[in-house]
Each structure stands twice: as C-alpha cells, then as structure tokens.
Amino acid sequence: MSQVPKNEASGSLHIRSYRPSDQVALAKIFREGIYGASGSPGMNALRNQWTWKTSLFAYTLGALGAALLFNRPMKLAGFCLIVSSFTWMVYHRITLPWSFQGYANEALEKDLKNDILLRHYRLKPVPNSQDYRPAGLPLFLVATVEGELVGFVGFDVGDRTQLDESEDYPSSVEPRSGEIRHMSVSGRFRRRGIARALVEAVIEHAESHRDELDYILLSTTEYQPAAIKLYERMGFTLDKAVPFGSLQLEVYFFRYMLETNS
C-alpha cells in the first residue's frame, strides 16, 4: 500500500495489507477499542448505564421502597424493593463489561484469528517477502506508525450467505456492496487522522472496482459518537437504526455510494 503522510511531526503513517505477525498487536488494539480505552463503546455504555430506562425503573423502585420504610406494615416490602433495586444495579454494573469482553473474544476467535482472517479476506503471501496482498475484492488493512501497528480495518465483499459451508461466519452484505468491519485505532494514536486514512484507503480500493461495487456499508453503535461523526463527514449516510436489546443500545447502519463512472 502507499505511504500516507501523517499530520503529526513525530512520524509517518503507512497503510499496508495485514500480515500474520500482526496478530498479537491487532488483538490488543481490538480489545482496547471495544472495552478498555476511554471512549470505547464498553466504557461509554458503563457511563450511560445510569440513564437507561431500566436503571430509571430501578431508581423508582428504590425510592418507593425507601418511602415504604416509614409505613410499619409495609416496612418489609420496602426493604425488599430497596434490596432488589440495588442488586439489579450491581449485577448489571458487573456483567455489562463482560458482554463487551465476550464480543471481543468471540470476534478474535471467529473473525480475526490468523488462519480465518487470511482465508476469508483472501490475503496471499508475496513471494520472497513477509508481505501479503489481497487476491480479490476483500481487503484487510493495517496502519503503522514508525513500524508500530496502530490501527486496522477489514473490507468484506459479497453476499456470504451464498458462500460454501467452509466459510466461518455469515454476513448480510448486499450484492454489489462491500462492508467495513472491525475498524479500530489504538487509543494512544487517536485524533491523528488514522481512522480517516484507513477508510479513505478502503474507498479508494472500492472505487478501483467500481464495475463490481455500488456501495460501501458499515455498522456502528450509539456508544461510538466519534466514529459516527467521522463517517458522516466522509459522506456516509444513515440507512437505519436497529435496537439491540441485551445491551440497551442502537446499532446504526451507514451507506456510502461510490462515484459513478463517467
């Protein structure tokens, strides 16, 4: 991949295809990006949990229980309501991070494991080199700064529901479209234009295959406001928002229309 200038004086940003030697750094950044770093969806969910509708309901039960403590016949019921409200809050406060950690671990095992990633994104070794290159429309890119892996993104192409059973996971990618997947940037290197550079590289790749592609799709959550702003600035438009009940969030689906060949 081409060298991309970085808007910081401390080094240069380089974007290239994924290599198997990137696996350890990729896993660390991915986990950090899901639930470890400030601004990650996991951390944002913890912060927003206090205003969930179910949390507000728990507060109401607790307040009702406190009021009942002053009514001797209802004192036991009030105590039970307070305990139930407190238990609910503590339980969800503890288990919420586990949900994000479980997602990260599952993705690393099923989507981002070396052999699966190389096969699914059709990355082939370059002879007499440690580099890999895409062998078709799918793409998996990493960003490095002075040799350190600082971000990555996948670009999945085609309707995987029609692929053979050897594929490891399904997808709802539309025909003549590609899907941006698993984009993540190290917390230490955010706000340096790395995410934008990765998305621009994907768009450039997709536009070079305009005869086969019409759209780029992606999904993100309400707990990733910085990502949403980036996608909107880059021309992605919101298709729909779908509730995801278990984590009380909405998943946003975006679409980018590729330029028409003249």
GROMACS .gro file of N, CA and C in nm, residues 103 106-114 116-118 120-121 140 160 168-169 181-182:
model
   63
  103TYR      N    1  -1.789  -1.024   2.343
  103TYR     CA    2  -1.794  -0.993   2.199
  103TYR      C    3  -1.653  -0.987   2.142
  106GLU      N    4  -1.498  -1.335   2.118
  106GLU     CA    5  -1.560  -1.416   2.012
  106GLU      C    6  -1.513  -1.370   1.874
  107ALA      N    7  -1.506  -1.237   1.855
  107ALA     CA    8  -1.461  -1.186   1.725
  107ALA      C    9  -1.317  -1.225   1.698
  108LEU      N   10  -1.233  -1.220   1.800
  108LEU     CA   11  -1.092  -1.256   1.782
  108LEU      C   12  -1.077  -1.405   1.752
  109GLU      N   13  -1.168  -1.485   1.804
  109GLU     CA   14  -1.160  -1.629   1.782
  109GLU      C   15  -1.223  -1.671   1.649
  110LYS      N   16  -1.332  -1.604   1.610
  110LYS     CA   17  -1.407  -1.649   1.492
  110LYS      C   18  -1.380  -1.565   1.368
  111ASP      N   19  -1.352  -1.435   1.386
  111ASP     CA   20  -1.336  -1.347   1.271
  111ASP      C   21  -1.191  -1.309   1.245
  112LEU      N   22  -1.117  -1.285   1.352
  112LEU     CA   23  -0.985  -1.223   1.339
  112LEU      C   24  -0.870  -1.316   1.372
  113LYS      N   25  -0.895  -1.442   1.385
  113LYS     CA   26  -0.789  -1.540   1.404
  113LYS      C   27  -0.711  -1.554   1.274
  114ASN      N   28  -0.581  -1.571   1.286
  114ASN     CA   29  -0.493  -1.564   1.169
  114ASN      C   30  -0.543  -1.644   1.050
  116ILE      N   31  -0.829  -1.784   0.979
  116ILE     CA   32  -0.961  -1.744   0.929
  116ILE      C   33  -0.952  -1.612   0.855
  117LEU      N   34  -0.880  -1.516   0.914
  117LEU     CA   35  -0.868  -1.384   0.853
  117LEU      C   36  -0.801  -1.391   0.717
  118LEU      N   37  -0.690  -1.465   0.708
  118LEU     CA   38  -0.619  -1.475   0.581
  118LEU      C   39  -0.704  -1.542   0.475
  120HIS      N   40  -1.047  -1.576   0.475
  120HIS     CA   41  -1.170  -1.506   0.444
  120HIS      C   42  -1.146  -1.380   0.360
  121TYR      N   43  -1.042  -1.305   0.395
  121TYR     CA   44  -1.013  -1.182   0.319
  121TYR      C   45  -0.920  -1.208   0.200
  140PHE      N   46  -0.797  -0.642   0.393
  140PHE     CA   47  -0.776  -0.619   0.536
  140PHE      C   48  -0.647  -0.540   0.551
  160ARG      N   49  -2.214  -1.328   0.173
  160ARG     CA   50  -2.156  -1.450   0.228
  160ARG      C   51  -2.262  -1.555   0.260
  168ASP      N   52  -1.649  -1.936   0.770
  168ASP     CA   53  -1.657  -1.950   0.914
  168ASP      C   54  -1.766  -1.866   0.980
  169TYR      N   55  -1.818  -1.767   0.913
  169TYR     CA   56  -1.924  -1.688   0.973
  169TYR      C   57  -2.008  -1.624   0.865
  181ARG      N   58  -1.554  -0.357   0.829
  181ARG     CA   59  -1.569  -0.438   0.951
  181ARG      C   60  -1.449  -0.419   1.043
  182HIS      N   61  -1.479  -0.423   1.172
  182HIS     CA   62  -1.376  -0.430   1.276
  182HIS      C   63  -1.274  -0.317   1.272
   0.00000   0.00000   0.00000
